[in-house]
Short mmCIF file of C-alpha atoms in Angstrom, two decimals:
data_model
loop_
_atom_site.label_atom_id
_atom_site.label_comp_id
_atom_site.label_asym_id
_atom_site.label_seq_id
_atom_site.Cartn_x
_atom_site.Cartn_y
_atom_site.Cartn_z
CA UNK A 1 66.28 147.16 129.26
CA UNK A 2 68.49 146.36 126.36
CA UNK A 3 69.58 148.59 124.08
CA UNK A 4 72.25 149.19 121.03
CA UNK A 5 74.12 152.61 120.12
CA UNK A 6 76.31 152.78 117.20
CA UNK A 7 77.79 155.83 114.98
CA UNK A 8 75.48 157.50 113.17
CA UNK A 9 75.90 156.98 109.30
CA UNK A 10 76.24 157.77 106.32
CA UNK A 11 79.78 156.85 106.39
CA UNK A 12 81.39 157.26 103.07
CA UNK A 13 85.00 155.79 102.21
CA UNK A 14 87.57 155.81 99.31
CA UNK A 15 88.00 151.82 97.85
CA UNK A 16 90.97 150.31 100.65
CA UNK A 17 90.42 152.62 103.35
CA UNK A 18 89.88 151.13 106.77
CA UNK A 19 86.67 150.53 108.33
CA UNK A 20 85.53 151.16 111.88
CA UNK A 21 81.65 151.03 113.08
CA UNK A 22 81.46 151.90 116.34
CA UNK A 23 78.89 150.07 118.71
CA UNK A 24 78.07 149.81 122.28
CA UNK A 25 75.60 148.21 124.04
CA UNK A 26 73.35 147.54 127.50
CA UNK A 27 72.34 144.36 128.59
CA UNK A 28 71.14 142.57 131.11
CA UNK A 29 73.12 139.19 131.39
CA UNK A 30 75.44 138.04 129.80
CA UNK A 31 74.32 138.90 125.17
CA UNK A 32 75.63 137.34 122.31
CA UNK A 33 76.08 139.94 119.82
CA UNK A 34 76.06 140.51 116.22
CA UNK A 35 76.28 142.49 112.87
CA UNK A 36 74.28 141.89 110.05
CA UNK A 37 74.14 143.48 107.06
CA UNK A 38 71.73 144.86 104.69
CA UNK A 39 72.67 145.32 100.51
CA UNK A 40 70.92 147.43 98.46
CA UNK A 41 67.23 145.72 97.66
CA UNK A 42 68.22 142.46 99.19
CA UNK A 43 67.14 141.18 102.60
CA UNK A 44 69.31 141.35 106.13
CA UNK A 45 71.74 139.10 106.41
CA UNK A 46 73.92 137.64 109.31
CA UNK A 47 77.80 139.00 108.95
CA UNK A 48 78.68 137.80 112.08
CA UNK A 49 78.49 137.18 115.58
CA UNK A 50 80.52 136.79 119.00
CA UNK A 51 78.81 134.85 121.93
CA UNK A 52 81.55 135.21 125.09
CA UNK A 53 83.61 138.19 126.10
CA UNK A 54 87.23 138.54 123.78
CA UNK A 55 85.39 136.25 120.96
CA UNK A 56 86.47 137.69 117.92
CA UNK A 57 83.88 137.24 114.91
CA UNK A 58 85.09 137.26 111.44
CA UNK A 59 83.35 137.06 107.94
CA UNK A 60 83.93 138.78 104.53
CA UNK A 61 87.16 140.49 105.74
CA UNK A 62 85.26 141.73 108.92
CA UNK A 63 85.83 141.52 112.77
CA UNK A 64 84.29 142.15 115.66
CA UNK A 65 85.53 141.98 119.09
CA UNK A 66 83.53 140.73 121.97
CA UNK A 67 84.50 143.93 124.58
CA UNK A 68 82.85 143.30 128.00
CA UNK A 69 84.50 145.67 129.82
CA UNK A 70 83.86 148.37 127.33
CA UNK A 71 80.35 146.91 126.45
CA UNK A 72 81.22 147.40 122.76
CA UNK A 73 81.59 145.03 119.70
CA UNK A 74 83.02 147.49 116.93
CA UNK A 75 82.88 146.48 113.35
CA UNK A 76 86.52 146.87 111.32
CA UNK A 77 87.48 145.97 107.43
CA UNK A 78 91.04 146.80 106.72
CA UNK A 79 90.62 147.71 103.17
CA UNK A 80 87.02 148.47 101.77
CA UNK A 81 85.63 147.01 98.61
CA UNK A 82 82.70 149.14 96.44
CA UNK A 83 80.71 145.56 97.32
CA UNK A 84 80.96 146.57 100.87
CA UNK A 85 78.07 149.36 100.45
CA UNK A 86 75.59 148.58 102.18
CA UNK A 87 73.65 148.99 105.84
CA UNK A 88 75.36 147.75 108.52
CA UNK A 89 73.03 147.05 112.07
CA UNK A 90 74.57 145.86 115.43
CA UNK A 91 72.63 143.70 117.59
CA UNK A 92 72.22 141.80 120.60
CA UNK A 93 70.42 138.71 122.24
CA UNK A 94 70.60 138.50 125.74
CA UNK A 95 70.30 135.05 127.51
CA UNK A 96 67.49 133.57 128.53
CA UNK A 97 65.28 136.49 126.75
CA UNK A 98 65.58 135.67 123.25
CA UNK A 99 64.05 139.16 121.55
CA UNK A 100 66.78 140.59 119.43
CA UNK A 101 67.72 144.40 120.26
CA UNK A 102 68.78 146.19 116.83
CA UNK A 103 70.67 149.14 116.99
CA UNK A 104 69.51 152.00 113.88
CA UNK A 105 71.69 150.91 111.30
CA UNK A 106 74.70 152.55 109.41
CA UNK A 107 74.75 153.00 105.85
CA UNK A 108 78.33 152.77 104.55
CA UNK A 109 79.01 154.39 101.07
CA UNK A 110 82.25 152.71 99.34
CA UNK A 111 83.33 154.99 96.27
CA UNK A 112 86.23 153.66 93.40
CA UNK B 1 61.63 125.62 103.13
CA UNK B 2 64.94 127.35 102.37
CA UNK B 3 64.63 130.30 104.31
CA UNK B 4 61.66 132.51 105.35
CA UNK B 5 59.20 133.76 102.90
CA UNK B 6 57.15 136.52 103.14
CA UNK B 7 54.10 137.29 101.28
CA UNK B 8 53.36 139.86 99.65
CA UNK B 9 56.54 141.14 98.47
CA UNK B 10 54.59 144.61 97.89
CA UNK B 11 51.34 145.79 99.33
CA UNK B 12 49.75 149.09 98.14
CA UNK B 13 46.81 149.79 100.35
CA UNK B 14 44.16 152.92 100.77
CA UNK B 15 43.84 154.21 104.00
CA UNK B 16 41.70 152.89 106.48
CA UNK B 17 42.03 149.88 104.66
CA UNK B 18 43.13 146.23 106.74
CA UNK B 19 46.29 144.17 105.57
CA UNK B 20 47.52 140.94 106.30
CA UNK B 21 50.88 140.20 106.06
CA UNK B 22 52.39 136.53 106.28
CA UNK B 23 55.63 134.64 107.06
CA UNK B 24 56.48 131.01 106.48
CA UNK B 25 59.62 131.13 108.84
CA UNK B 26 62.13 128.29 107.82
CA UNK B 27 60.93 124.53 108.99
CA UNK B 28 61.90 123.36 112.66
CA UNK B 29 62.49 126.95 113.99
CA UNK B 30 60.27 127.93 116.80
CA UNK B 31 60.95 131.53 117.38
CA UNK B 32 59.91 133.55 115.00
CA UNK B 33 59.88 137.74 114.96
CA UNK B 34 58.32 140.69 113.28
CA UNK B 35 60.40 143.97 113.02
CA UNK B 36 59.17 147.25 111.05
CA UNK B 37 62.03 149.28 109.14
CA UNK B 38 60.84 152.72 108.14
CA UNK B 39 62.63 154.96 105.60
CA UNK B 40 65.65 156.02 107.09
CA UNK B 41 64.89 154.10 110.52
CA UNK B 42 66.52 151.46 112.38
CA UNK B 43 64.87 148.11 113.16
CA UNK B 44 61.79 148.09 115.10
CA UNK B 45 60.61 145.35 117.14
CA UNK B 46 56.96 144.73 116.97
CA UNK B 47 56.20 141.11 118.25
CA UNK B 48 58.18 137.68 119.55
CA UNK B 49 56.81 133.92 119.57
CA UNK B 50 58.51 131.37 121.37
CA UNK B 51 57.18 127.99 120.49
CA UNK B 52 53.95 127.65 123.06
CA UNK B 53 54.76 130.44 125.66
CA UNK B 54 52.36 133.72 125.13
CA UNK B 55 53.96 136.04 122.77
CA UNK B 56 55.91 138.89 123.69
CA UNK B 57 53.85 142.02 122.08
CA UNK B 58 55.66 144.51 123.57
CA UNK B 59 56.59 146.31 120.16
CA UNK B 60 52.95 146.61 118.52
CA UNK B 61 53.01 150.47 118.37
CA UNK B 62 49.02 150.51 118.58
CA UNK B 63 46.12 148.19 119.19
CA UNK B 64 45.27 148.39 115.16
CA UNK B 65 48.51 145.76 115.34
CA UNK B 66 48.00 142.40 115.79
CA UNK B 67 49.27 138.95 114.99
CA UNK B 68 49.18 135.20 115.29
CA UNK B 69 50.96 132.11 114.68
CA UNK B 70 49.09 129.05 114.14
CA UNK B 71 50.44 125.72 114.67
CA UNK B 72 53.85 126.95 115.21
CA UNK B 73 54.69 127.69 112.07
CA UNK B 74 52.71 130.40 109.90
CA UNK B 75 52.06 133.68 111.33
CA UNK B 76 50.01 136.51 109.78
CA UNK B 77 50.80 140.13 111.06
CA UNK B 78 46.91 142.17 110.65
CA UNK B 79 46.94 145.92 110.07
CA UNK B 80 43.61 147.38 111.23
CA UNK B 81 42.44 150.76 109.52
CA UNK B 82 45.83 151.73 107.96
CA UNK B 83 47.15 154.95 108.07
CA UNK B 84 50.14 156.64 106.08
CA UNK B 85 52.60 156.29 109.39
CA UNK B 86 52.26 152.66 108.80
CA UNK B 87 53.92 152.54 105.43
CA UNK B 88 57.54 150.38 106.12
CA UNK B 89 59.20 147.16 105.62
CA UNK B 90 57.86 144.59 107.39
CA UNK B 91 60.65 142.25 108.16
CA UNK B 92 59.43 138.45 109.57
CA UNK B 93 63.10 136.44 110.99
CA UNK B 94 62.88 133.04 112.65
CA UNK B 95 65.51 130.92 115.26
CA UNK B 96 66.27 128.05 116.38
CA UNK B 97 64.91 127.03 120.13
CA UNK B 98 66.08 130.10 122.54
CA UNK B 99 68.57 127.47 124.24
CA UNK B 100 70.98 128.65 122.15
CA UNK B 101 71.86 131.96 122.89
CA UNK B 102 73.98 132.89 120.06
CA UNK B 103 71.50 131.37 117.24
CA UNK B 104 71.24 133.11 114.27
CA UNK B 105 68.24 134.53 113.64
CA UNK B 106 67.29 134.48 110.04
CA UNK B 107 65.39 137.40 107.70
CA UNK B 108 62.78 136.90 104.94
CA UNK B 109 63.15 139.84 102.67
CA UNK B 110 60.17 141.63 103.66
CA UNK B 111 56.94 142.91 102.94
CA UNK B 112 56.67 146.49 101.42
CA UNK B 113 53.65 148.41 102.38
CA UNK B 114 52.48 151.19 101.28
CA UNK B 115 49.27 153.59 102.61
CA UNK B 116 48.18 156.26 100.14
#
Protein backbone atom coordinates (compact mmCIF):
# COMPACT_ATOMS: atom_id res chain seq x y z
CA UNK A 1 0.00 0.00 0.00
CA UNK A 2 0.89 3.62 0.05
CA UNK A 3 2.53 5.18 2.55
CA UNK A 4 4.50 8.62 3.58
CA UNK A 5 7.66 8.93 6.01
CA UNK A 6 9.04 12.21 6.83
CA UNK A 7 11.44 13.59 9.79
CA UNK A 8 10.04 13.57 12.86
CA UNK A 9 9.40 17.17 14.28
CA UNK A 10 9.54 19.53 16.29
CA UNK A 11 12.03 21.25 14.24
CA UNK A 12 12.97 24.54 15.66
CA UNK A 13 15.06 27.28 13.63
CA UNK A 14 16.67 30.76 14.18
CA UNK A 15 14.69 33.58 11.67
CA UNK A 16 16.91 32.99 7.97
CA UNK A 17 18.15 29.67 8.58
CA UNK A 18 17.56 27.11 5.88
CA UNK A 19 14.86 24.70 5.80
CA UNK A 20 14.90 21.03 4.90
CA UNK A 21 11.82 18.48 5.61
CA UNK A 22 12.72 15.36 4.69
CA UNK A 23 10.06 12.97 3.01
CA UNK A 24 9.91 9.74 1.28
CA UNK A 25 7.35 7.82 0.05
CA UNK A 26 5.77 4.23 -1.41
CA UNK A 27 3.48 4.04 -4.07
CA UNK A 28 2.02 2.09 -6.31
CA UNK A 29 1.97 3.87 -9.80
CA UNK A 30 3.01 6.56 -10.73
CA UNK A 31 1.66 9.68 -7.29
CA UNK A 32 1.41 13.17 -7.52
CA UNK A 33 2.67 14.51 -4.39
CA UNK A 34 2.28 17.32 -2.11
CA UNK A 35 2.87 19.52 1.06
CA UNK A 36 0.36 21.28 2.78
CA UNK A 37 0.51 23.16 5.60
CA UNK A 38 -1.22 23.67 8.76
CA UNK A 39 -0.98 27.40 10.91
CA UNK A 40 -1.72 27.64 14.24
CA UNK A 41 -5.84 27.42 14.68
CA UNK A 42 -6.42 27.70 11.01
CA UNK A 43 -7.35 24.86 8.66
CA UNK A 44 -4.79 22.72 6.19
CA UNK A 45 -3.88 24.29 3.41
CA UNK A 46 -2.28 23.28 -0.01
CA UNK A 47 1.60 24.68 -0.20
CA UNK A 48 2.29 22.84 -3.06
CA UNK A 49 2.46 20.05 -5.26
CA UNK A 50 4.60 18.15 -8.06
CA UNK A 51 2.71 15.69 -10.44
CA UNK A 52 5.77 14.03 -12.77
CA UNK A 53 9.22 12.96 -11.74
CA UNK A 54 11.99 16.26 -11.62
CA UNK A 55 8.74 18.70 -11.27
CA UNK A 56 9.82 21.17 -9.00
CA UNK A 57 6.87 22.80 -6.85
CA UNK A 58 7.24 26.20 -5.51
CA UNK A 59 5.04 28.49 -3.24
CA UNK A 60 5.78 30.97 -0.37
CA UNK A 61 9.59 30.68 -0.85
CA UNK A 62 9.24 26.78 -0.81
CA UNK A 63 10.32 23.86 -3.16
CA UNK A 64 9.90 20.58 -3.58
CA UNK A 65 11.48 18.27 -5.92
CA UNK A 66 9.70 15.48 -7.62
CA UNK A 67 12.65 12.55 -6.83
CA UNK A 68 11.59 9.22 -8.46
CA UNK A 69 14.54 7.53 -8.16
CA UNK A 70 14.94 8.39 -4.56
CA UNK A 71 11.09 8.21 -3.94
CA UNK A 72 11.38 11.48 -2.00
CA UNK A 73 9.89 15.05 -2.41
CA UNK A 74 11.84 17.08 0.40
CA UNK A 75 10.54 20.39 1.49
CA UNK A 76 13.40 23.44 1.49
CA UNK A 77 13.01 27.43 2.42
CA UNK A 78 16.28 29.18 2.12
CA UNK A 79 15.73 31.66 4.79
CA UNK A 80 12.87 31.09 7.43
CA UNK A 81 10.36 33.69 8.41
CA UNK A 82 8.62 33.55 12.27
CA UNK A 83 5.26 33.28 9.76
CA UNK A 84 6.66 30.04 8.65
CA UNK A 85 5.61 28.22 12.08
CA UNK A 86 3.46 26.02 11.51
CA UNK A 87 2.74 22.01 10.68
CA UNK A 88 4.02 20.91 7.72
CA UNK A 89 2.37 17.23 6.21
CA UNK A 90 3.67 15.47 3.00
CA UNK A 91 1.34 13.63 0.93
CA UNK A 92 0.56 11.61 -1.93
CA UNK A 93 -2.24 10.61 -4.50
CA UNK A 94 -1.54 7.82 -6.52
CA UNK A 95 -3.26 7.44 -10.00
CA UNK A 96 -6.18 5.97 -10.62
CA UNK A 97 -6.83 5.51 -6.64
CA UNK A 98 -7.66 8.87 -5.59
CA UNK A 99 -7.45 8.41 -1.45
CA UNK A 100 -4.82 10.80 -0.27
CA UNK A 101 -1.90 9.13 1.93
CA UNK A 102 -0.73 11.80 4.68
CA UNK A 103 2.40 11.38 6.19
CA UNK A 104 2.35 12.49 10.43
CA UNK A 105 3.12 15.94 10.10
CA UNK A 106 6.13 18.18 11.23
CA UNK A 107 5.74 21.02 13.38
CA UNK A 108 8.36 23.66 12.55
CA UNK A 109 9.12 26.28 15.33
CA UNK A 110 10.63 29.65 13.72
CA UNK A 111 12.14 31.86 16.66
CA UNK A 112 13.34 35.93 16.03
CA UNK B 1 -19.92 27.73 -1.66
CA UNK B 2 -16.40 29.10 -1.15
CA UNK B 3 -14.77 26.29 0.27
CA UNK B 4 -15.90 23.41 2.54
CA UNK B 5 -17.77 24.01 5.67
CA UNK B 6 -18.00 21.98 8.45
CA UNK B 7 -20.49 22.02 11.13
CA UNK B 8 -20.08 22.16 14.23
CA UNK B 9 -16.99 24.00 14.65
CA UNK B 10 -16.92 22.44 18.36
CA UNK B 11 -18.75 19.48 19.74
CA UNK B 12 -18.59 18.65 23.49
CA UNK B 13 -20.27 15.33 23.99
CA UNK B 14 -20.78 12.78 27.18
CA UNK B 15 -19.77 9.48 26.65
CA UNK B 16 -21.79 6.99 25.15
CA UNK B 17 -23.41 9.73 23.62
CA UNK B 18 -23.99 9.74 19.31
CA UNK B 19 -22.65 12.75 17.15
CA UNK B 20 -23.15 13.80 13.81
CA UNK B 21 -20.78 15.65 12.12
CA UNK B 22 -21.38 17.39 8.60
CA UNK B 23 -19.51 18.74 5.55
CA UNK B 24 -20.80 20.88 2.72
CA UNK B 25 -17.67 20.15 0.44
CA UNK B 26 -17.24 23.04 -2.16
CA UNK B 27 -19.97 22.91 -5.24
CA UNK B 28 -19.08 20.65 -8.38
CA UNK B 29 -16.49 18.49 -6.50
CA UNK B 30 -17.31 14.88 -6.35
CA UNK B 31 -14.77 13.37 -4.11
CA UNK B 32 -15.03 14.22 -0.93
CA UNK B 33 -12.89 12.75 2.35
CA UNK B 34 -12.98 12.46 6.07
CA UNK B 35 -9.58 12.36 7.99
CA UNK B 36 -9.28 12.32 12.00
CA UNK B 37 -6.19 14.38 13.50
CA UNK B 38 -5.59 13.49 17.11
CA UNK B 39 -3.41 15.56 19.49
CA UNK B 40 -0.06 15.17 18.44
CA UNK B 41 -1.05 12.67 15.48
CA UNK B 42 -0.72 12.72 11.87
CA UNK B 43 -3.68 12.59 9.49
CA UNK B 44 -5.91 9.70 9.61
CA UNK B 45 -7.93 8.49 6.88
CA UNK B 46 -11.33 7.36 7.83
CA UNK B 47 -13.60 7.27 4.64
CA UNK B 48 -13.48 8.22 0.59
CA UNK B 49 -16.58 8.99 -1.84
CA UNK B 50 -16.14 9.08 -5.37
CA UNK B 51 -19.17 10.49 -7.05
CA UNK B 52 -21.56 7.13 -7.45
CA UNK B 53 -18.96 4.29 -6.90
CA UNK B 54 -19.35 2.57 -3.20
CA UNK B 55 -17.26 4.38 -0.78
CA UNK B 56 -13.98 3.38 0.25
CA UNK B 57 -14.37 2.77 4.26
CA UNK B 58 -11.30 1.37 4.76
CA UNK B 59 -10.22 3.97 7.56
CA UNK B 60 -13.41 3.74 9.97
CA UNK B 61 -11.38 2.51 13.02
CA UNK B 62 -14.66 0.68 14.42
CA UNK B 63 -18.17 -0.18 13.37
CA UNK B 64 -19.52 2.78 15.91
CA UNK B 65 -18.15 4.90 12.57
CA UNK B 66 -20.23 5.52 9.92
CA UNK B 67 -21.11 7.94 7.19
CA UNK B 68 -23.08 8.99 4.15
CA UNK B 69 -23.31 11.34 1.41
CA UNK B 70 -26.55 12.12 0.00
CA UNK B 71 -27.05 13.43 -3.36
CA UNK B 72 -23.47 13.93 -3.94
CA UNK B 73 -22.97 16.64 -2.06
CA UNK B 74 -23.62 16.68 1.88
CA UNK B 75 -22.20 14.04 3.94
CA UNK B 76 -22.72 13.48 7.68
CA UNK B 77 -19.96 11.44 9.55
CA UNK B 78 -22.22 9.46 12.77
CA UNK B 79 -20.36 8.62 15.97
CA UNK B 80 -22.16 5.76 17.74
CA UNK B 81 -21.71 5.50 21.67
CA UNK B 82 -18.66 7.85 21.97
CA UNK B 83 -15.87 7.15 23.93
CA UNK B 84 -12.87 9.44 25.15
CA UNK B 85 -10.38 7.79 22.28
CA UNK B 86 -12.66 9.45 19.89
CA UNK B 87 -11.96 13.00 20.91
CA UNK B 88 -9.93 14.68 17.55
CA UNK B 89 -10.31 16.93 14.70
CA UNK B 90 -12.43 15.82 12.29
CA UNK B 91 -11.17 17.15 9.04
CA UNK B 92 -13.90 16.83 5.82
CA UNK B 93 -11.62 17.87 2.18
CA UNK B 94 -13.26 17.60 -1.22
CA UNK B 95 -11.67 17.24 -5.18
CA UNK B 96 -12.32 17.64 -8.25
CA UNK B 97 -13.28 14.30 -10.46
CA UNK B 98 -10.27 11.66 -9.74
CA UNK B 99 -9.23 12.20 -13.57
CA UNK B 100 -7.00 14.51 -12.47
CA UNK B 101 -4.41 13.07 -10.60
CA UNK B 102 -2.69 15.98 -9.21
CA UNK B 103 -6.08 17.87 -8.04
CA UNK B 104 -5.94 19.64 -5.08
CA UNK B 105 -7.82 18.43 -2.55
CA UNK B 106 -9.31 21.08 -0.39
CA UNK B 107 -9.82 21.21 3.77
CA UNK B 108 -12.77 22.64 5.76
CA UNK B 109 -11.36 23.64 9.06
CA UNK B 110 -12.73 20.95 11.04
CA UNK B 111 -14.90 19.78 13.59
CA UNK B 112 -13.56 19.65 17.25
CA UNK B 113 -14.90 16.92 19.36
CA UNK B 114 -14.64 16.38 22.52
CA UNK B 115 -15.82 13.09 24.88
CA UNK B 116 -15.81 13.76 28.62
Amino acid sequence: GNSVTQMEGPVTLSEEAFLTINCTYTATGYPSLFWYVQYPGEGLQLLLKATKADDKGSNKGFEATYRKETTSFHLEKGSVQVSDSAVYFCALKSGGYQKVTFGTGTKLQVIP
Amino acid sequence: GAGVSQSPSNKVTEKGKDVELRCDPISGHTALYWYRQSLGQGLEFLIYFQGNSAPDKSGLPSDRFSAERTGGSVSTLTIQRTQQEDSAVYLCASSLAEAARGDTIYFGEGSWLTVV
